[in-house]
PDB file of C-alpha atoms in Angstrom:
ATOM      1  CA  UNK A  26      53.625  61.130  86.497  1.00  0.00           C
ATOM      2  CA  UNK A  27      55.345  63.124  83.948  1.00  0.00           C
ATOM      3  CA  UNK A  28      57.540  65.956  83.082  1.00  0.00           C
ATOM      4  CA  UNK A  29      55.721  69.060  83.644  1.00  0.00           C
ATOM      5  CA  UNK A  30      55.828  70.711  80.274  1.00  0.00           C
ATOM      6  CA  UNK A  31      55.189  68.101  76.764  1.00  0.00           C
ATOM      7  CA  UNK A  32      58.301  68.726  74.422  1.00  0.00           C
ATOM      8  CA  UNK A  33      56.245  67.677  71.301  1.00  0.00           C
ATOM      9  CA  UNK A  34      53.771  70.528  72.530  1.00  0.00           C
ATOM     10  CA  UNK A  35      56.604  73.021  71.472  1.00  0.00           C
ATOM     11  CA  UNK A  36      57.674  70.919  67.920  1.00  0.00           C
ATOM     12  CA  UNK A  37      53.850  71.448  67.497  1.00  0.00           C
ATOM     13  CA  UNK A  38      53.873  75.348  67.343  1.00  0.00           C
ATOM     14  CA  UNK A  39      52.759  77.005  63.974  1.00  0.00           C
ATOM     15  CA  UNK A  40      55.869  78.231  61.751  1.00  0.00           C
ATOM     16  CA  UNK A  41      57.465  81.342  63.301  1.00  0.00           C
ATOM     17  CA  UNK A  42      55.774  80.882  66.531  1.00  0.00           C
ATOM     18  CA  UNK A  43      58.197  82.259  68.508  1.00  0.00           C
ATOM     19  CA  UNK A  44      59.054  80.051  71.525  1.00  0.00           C
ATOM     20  CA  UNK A  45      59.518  81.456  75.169  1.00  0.00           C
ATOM     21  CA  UNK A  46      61.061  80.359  78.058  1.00  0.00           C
ATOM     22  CA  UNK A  47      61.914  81.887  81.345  1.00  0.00           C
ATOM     23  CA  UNK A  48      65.355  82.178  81.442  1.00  0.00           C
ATOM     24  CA  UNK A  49      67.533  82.740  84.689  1.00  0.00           C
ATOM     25  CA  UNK A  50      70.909  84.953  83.510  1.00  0.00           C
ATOM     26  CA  UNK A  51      73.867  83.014  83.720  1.00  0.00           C
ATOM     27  CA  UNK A  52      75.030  85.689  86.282  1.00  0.00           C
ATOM     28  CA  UNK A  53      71.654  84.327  88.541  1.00  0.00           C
ATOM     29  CA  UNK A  54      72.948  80.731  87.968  1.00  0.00           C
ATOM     30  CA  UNK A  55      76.249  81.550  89.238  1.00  0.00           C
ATOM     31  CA  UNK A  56      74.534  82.946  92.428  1.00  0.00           C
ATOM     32  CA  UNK A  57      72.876  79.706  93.264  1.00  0.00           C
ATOM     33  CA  UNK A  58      75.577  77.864  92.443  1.00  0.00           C
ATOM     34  CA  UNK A  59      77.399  80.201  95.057  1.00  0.00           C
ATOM     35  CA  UNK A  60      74.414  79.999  97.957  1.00  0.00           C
ATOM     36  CA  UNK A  61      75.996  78.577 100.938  1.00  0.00           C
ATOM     37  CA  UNK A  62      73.030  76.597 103.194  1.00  0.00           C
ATOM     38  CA  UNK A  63      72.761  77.227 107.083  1.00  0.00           C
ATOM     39  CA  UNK A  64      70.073  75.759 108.430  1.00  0.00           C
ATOM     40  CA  UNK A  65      69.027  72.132 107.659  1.00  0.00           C
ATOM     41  CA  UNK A  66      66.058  72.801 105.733  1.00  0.00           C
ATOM     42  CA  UNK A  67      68.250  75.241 103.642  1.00  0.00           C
ATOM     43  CA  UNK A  68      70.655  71.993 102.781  1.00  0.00           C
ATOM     44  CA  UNK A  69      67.598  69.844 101.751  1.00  0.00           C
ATOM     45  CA  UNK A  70      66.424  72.668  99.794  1.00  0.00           C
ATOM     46  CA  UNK A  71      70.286  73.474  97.964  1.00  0.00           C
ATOM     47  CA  UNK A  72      70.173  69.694  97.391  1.00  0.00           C
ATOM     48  CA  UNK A  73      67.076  69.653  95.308  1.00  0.00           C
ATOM     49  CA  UNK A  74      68.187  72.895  93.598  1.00  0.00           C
ATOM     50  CA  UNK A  75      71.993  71.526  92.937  1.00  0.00           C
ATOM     51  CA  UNK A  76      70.446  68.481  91.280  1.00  0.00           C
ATOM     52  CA  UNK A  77      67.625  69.497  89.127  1.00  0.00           C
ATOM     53  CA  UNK A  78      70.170  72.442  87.570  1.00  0.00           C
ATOM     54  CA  UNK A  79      73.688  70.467  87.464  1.00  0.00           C
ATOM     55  CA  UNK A  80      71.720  67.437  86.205  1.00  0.00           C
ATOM     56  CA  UNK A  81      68.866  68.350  83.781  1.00  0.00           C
ATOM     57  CA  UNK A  82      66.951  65.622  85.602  1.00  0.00           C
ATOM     58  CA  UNK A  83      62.768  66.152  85.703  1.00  0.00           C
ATOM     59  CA  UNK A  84      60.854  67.352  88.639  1.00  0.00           C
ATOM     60  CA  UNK A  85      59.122  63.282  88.457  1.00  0.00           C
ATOM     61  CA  UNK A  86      62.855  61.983  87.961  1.00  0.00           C
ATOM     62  CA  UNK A  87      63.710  63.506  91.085  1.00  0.00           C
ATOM     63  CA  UNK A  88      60.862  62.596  93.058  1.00  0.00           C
ATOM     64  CA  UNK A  89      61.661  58.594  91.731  1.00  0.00           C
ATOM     65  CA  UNK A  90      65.505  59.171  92.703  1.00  0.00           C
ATOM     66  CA  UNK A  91      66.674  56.851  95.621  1.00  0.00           C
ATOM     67  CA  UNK A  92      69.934  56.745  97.353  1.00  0.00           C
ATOM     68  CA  UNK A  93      70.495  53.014  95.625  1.00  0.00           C
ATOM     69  CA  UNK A  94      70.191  55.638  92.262  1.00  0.00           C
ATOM     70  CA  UNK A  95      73.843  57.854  93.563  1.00  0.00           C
ATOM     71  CA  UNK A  96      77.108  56.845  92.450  1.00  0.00           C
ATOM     72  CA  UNK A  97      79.391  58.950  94.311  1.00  0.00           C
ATOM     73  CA  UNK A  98      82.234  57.061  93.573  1.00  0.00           C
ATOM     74  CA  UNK A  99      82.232  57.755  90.287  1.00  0.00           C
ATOM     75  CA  UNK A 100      80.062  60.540  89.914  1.00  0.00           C
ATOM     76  CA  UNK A 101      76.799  58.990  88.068  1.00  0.00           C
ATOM     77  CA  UNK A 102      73.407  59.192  89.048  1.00  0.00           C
ATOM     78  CA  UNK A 103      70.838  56.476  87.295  1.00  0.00           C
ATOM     79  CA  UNK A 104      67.653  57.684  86.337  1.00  0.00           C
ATOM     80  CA  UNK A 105      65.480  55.264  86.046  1.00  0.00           C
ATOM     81  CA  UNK A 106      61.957  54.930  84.142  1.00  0.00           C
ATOM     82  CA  UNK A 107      62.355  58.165  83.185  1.00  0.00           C
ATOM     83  CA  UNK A 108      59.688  60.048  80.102  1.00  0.00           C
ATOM     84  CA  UNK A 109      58.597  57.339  78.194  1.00  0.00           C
ATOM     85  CA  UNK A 110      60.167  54.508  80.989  1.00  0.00           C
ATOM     86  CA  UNK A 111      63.506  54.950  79.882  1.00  0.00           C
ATOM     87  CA  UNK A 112      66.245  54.975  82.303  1.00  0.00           C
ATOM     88  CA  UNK A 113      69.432  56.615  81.437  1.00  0.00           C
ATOM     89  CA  UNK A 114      72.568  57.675  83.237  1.00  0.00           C
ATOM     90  CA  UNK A 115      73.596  61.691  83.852  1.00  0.00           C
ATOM     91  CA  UNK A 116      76.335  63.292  85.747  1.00  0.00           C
ATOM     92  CA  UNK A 117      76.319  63.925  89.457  1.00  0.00           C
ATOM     93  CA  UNK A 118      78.834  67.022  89.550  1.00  0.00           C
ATOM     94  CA  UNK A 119      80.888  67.704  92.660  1.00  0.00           C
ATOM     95  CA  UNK A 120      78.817  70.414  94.177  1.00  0.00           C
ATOM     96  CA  UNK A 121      75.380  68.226  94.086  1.00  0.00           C
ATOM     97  CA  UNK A 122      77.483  65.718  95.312  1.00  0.00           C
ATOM     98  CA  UNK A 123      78.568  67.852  98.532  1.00  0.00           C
ATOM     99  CA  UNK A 124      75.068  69.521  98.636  1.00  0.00           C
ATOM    100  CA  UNK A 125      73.180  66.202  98.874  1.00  0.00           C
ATOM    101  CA  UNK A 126      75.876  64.746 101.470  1.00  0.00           C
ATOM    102  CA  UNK A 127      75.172  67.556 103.327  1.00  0.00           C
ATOM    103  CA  UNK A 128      71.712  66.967 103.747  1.00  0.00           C
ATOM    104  CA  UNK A 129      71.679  63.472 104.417  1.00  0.00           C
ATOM    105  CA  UNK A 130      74.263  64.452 107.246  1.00  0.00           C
ATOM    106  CA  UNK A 131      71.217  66.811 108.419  1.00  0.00           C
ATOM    107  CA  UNK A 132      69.156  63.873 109.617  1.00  0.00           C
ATOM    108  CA  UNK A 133      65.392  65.379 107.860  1.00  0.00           C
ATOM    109  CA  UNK A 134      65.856  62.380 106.009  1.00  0.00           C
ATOM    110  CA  UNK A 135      65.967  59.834 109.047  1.00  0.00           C
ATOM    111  CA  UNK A 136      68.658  57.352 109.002  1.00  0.00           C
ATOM    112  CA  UNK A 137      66.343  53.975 108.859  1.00  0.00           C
ATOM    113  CA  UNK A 138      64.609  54.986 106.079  1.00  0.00           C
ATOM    114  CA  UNK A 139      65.705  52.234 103.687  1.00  0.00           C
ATOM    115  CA  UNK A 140      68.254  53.233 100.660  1.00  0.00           C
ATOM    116  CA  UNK A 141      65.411  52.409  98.417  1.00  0.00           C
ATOM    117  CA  UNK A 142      63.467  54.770  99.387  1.00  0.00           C
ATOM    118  CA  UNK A 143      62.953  58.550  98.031  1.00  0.00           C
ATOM    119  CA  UNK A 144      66.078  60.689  98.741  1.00  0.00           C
ATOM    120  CA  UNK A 145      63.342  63.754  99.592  1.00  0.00           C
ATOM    121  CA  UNK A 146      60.359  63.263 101.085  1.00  0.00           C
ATOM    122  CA  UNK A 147      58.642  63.714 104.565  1.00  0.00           C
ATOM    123  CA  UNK A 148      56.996  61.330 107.576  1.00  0.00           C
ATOM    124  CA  UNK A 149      54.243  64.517 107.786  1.00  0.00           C
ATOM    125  CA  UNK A 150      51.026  64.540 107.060  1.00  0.00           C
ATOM    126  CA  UNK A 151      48.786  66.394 104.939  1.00  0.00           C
ATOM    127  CA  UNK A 152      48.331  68.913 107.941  1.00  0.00           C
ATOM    128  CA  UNK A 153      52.349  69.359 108.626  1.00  0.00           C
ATOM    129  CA  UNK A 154      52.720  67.359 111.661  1.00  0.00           C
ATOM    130  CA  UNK A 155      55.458  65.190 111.651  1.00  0.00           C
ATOM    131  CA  UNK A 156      55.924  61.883 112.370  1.00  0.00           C
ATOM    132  CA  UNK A 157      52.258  61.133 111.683  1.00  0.00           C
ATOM    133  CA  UNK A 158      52.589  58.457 108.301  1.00  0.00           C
ATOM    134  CA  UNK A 159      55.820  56.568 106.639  1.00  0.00           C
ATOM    135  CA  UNK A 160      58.082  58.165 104.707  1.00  0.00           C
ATOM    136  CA  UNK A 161      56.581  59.224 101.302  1.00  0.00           C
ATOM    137  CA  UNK A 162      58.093  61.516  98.317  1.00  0.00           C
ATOM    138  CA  UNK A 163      57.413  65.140  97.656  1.00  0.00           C
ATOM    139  CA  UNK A 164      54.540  66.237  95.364  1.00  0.00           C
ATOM    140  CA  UNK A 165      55.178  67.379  92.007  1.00  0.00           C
ATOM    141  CA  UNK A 166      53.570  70.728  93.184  1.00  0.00           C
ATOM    142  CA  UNK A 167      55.379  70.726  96.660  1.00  0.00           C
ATOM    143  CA  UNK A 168      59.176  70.675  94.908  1.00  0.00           C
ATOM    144  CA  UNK A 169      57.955  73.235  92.649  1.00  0.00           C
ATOM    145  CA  UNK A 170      56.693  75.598  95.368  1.00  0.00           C
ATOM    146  CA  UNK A 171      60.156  74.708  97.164  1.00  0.00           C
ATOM    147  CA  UNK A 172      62.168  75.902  94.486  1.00  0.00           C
ATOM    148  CA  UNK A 173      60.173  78.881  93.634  1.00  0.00           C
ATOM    149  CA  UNK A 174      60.266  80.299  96.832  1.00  0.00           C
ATOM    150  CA  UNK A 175      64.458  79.311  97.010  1.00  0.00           C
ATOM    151  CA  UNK A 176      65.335  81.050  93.567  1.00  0.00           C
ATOM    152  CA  UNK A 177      63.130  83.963  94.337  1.00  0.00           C
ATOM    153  CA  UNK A 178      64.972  84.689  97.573  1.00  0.00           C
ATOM    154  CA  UNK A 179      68.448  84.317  96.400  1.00  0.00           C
ATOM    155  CA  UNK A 180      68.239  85.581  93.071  1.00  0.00           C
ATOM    156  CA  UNK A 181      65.070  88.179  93.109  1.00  0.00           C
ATOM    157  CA  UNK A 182      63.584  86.334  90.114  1.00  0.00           C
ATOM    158  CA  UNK A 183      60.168  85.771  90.785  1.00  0.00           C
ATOM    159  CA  UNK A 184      58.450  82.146  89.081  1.00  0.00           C
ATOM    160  CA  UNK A 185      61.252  80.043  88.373  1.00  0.00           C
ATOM    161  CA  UNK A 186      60.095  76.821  89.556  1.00  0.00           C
ATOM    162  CA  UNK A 187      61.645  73.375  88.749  1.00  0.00           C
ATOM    163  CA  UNK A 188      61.201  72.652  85.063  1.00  0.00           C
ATOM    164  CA  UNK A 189      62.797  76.016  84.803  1.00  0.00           C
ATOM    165  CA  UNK A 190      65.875  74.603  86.698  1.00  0.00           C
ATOM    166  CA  UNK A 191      65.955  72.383  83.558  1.00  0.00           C
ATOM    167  CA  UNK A 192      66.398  75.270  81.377  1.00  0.00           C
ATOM    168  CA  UNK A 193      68.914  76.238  83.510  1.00  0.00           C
ATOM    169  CA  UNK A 194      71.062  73.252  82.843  1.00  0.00           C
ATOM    170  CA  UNK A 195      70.527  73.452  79.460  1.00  0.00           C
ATOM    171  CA  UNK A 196      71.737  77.603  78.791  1.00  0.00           C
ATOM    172  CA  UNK A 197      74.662  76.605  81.643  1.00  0.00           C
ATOM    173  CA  UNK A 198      75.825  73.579  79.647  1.00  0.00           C
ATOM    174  CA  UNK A 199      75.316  74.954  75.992  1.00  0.00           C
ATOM    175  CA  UNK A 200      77.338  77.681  77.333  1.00  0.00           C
ATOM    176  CA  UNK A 201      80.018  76.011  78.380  1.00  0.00           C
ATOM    177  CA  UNK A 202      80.498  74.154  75.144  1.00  0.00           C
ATOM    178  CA  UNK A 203      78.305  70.843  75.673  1.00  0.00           C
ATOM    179  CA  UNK A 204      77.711  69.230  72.682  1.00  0.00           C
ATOM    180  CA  UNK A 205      73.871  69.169  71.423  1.00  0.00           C
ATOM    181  CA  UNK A 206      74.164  64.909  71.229  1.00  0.00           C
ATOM    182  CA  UNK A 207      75.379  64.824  74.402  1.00  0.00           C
ATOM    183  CA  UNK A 208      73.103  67.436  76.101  1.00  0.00           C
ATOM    184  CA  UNK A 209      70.036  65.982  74.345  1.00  0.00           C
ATOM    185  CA  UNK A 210      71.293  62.253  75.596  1.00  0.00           C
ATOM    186  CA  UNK A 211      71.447  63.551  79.356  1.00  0.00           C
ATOM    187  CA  UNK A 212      68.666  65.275  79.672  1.00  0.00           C
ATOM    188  CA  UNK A 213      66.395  62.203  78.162  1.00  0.00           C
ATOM    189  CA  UNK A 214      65.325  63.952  74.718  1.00  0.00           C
ATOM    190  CA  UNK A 215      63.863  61.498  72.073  1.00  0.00           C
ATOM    191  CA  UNK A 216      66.010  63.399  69.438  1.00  0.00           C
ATOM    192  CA  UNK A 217      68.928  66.160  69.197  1.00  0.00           C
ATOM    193  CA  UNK A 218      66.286  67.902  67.469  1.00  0.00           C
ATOM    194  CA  UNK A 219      64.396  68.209  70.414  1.00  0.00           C
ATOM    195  CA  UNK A 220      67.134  70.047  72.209  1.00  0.00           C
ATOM    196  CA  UNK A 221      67.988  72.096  69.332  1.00  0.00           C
ATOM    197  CA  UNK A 222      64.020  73.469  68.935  1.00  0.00           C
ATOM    198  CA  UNK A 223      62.998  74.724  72.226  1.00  0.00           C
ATOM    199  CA  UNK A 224      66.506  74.641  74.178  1.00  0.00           C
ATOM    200  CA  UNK A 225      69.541  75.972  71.980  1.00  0.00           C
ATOM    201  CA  UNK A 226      67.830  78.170  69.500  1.00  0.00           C
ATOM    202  CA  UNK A 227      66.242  79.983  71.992  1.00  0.00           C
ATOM    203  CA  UNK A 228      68.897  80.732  74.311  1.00  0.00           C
ATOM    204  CA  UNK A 229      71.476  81.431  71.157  1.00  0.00           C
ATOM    205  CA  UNK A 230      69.361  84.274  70.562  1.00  0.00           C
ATOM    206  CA  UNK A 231      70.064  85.383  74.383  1.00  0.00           C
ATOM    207  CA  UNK A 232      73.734  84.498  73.918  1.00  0.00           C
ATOM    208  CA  UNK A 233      74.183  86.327  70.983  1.00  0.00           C
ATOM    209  CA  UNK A 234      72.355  89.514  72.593  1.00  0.00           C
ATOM    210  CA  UNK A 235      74.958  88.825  75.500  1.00  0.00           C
ATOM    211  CA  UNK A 236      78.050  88.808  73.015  1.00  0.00           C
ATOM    212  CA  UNK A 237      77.373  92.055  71.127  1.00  0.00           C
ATOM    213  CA  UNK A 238      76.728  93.357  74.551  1.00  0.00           C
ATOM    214  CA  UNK A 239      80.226  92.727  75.831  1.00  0.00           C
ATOM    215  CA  UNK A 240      82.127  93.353  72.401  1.00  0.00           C
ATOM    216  CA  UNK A 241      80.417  96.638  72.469  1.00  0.00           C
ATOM    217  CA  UNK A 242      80.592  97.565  76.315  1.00  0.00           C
ATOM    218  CA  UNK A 243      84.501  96.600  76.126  1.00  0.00           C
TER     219      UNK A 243
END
């Protein structure tokens, strides 16, 4: 398993290539951020979203994630064999914190499933029905569908699926003043310059837009 789009892919593009990412508005992030979850499959599903957009963490990272991997003590999440089988260690902010307590407090993930076992999954089979096999993780494609279908009905922005979540984390972090070394550390980059080519010069171009918008409309 790996992440679902190749960084060196993008460092690979022919000079002035531009590159182009899906970007959800900071106004949209704020939304989901804001999403309060009522039913228990809405908790499970705020849970996934809270995590792969307050952590930078890869749709195969989170499928790998166990409870053993939490720290909510001390608000750290281990990530282990991450791209390349390196583990590192990444925030867990308050509100993923409270969004994936909430959903363990929802009982879809039963209570004698062993803490080394996937935080998401399902006992159903291929068919639906649950209760038919063990406990097994999420697809790759199944999280994405998830949070394509959640963005889309929240925010109205069609196709966002879980690597775009990543973006996410990047534009909300670079925003708020994140340094490059230390966004490029959490979210598992081989090199700053990795973060700096497809993540931050991209959506500088989109902040900048955004800046002469509001000097202008003030």
């Amino acid at each position: 398993a790996g992440c679902e789009q190749n960084p060196a892919k993008e460092l690979g593009k022919a000079k002035g290539e531009e590159i182009k990412l899906d970007l959800l508005t900071l106004d949209e992030i704020q939304a989901l951020l804001d999403v309060q979850a009522r039913t228990d499959t809405d908790k499970r599903n705020r849970a996934i979203m809270l995590l792969l957009m307050q952590t930078g963490i890869r749709n195969s990272e989170l499928r790998n994630l166990s409870l053993e991997d939490l720290d909510f003590e001390n608000g750290i999440i281990e990530v282990r064999e991450g791209k390349g089988g390196k583990s590192r260690f990444v925030a867990f902010p308050l509100l993923a914190k409270q969004a994936v307590q909430s959903y363990l407090l929802s009982g879809i993930r039963p209570l004698d499933i062993s803490a080394a076992e996937p935080l998401f999954g399902s006992c159903a089979d291929e068919d639906g029905r649950r209760g038919r096999t063990a406990w097994h993780p999420f697809s790759r494609a199944h999280i994405t569908a998830l949070m394509k279908r959640y963005v889309e009905k929240h925010t109205g922005h069609p196709g966002i699926g879980s690597h775009d979540l990543r973006h996410a984390y990047a534009s909300y972090a670079s925003h708020r003043g994140v340094p490059t070394r230390l966004l490029s550390l959490s979210m598992g980059h081989a090199s700053e310059t990795t973060t700096s080519k497809i993540y931050i010069s991209v959506l500088d171009k989109q902040r900048a837009a955004m800046v002469v918008n509001g000097a202008f409309d003030s």
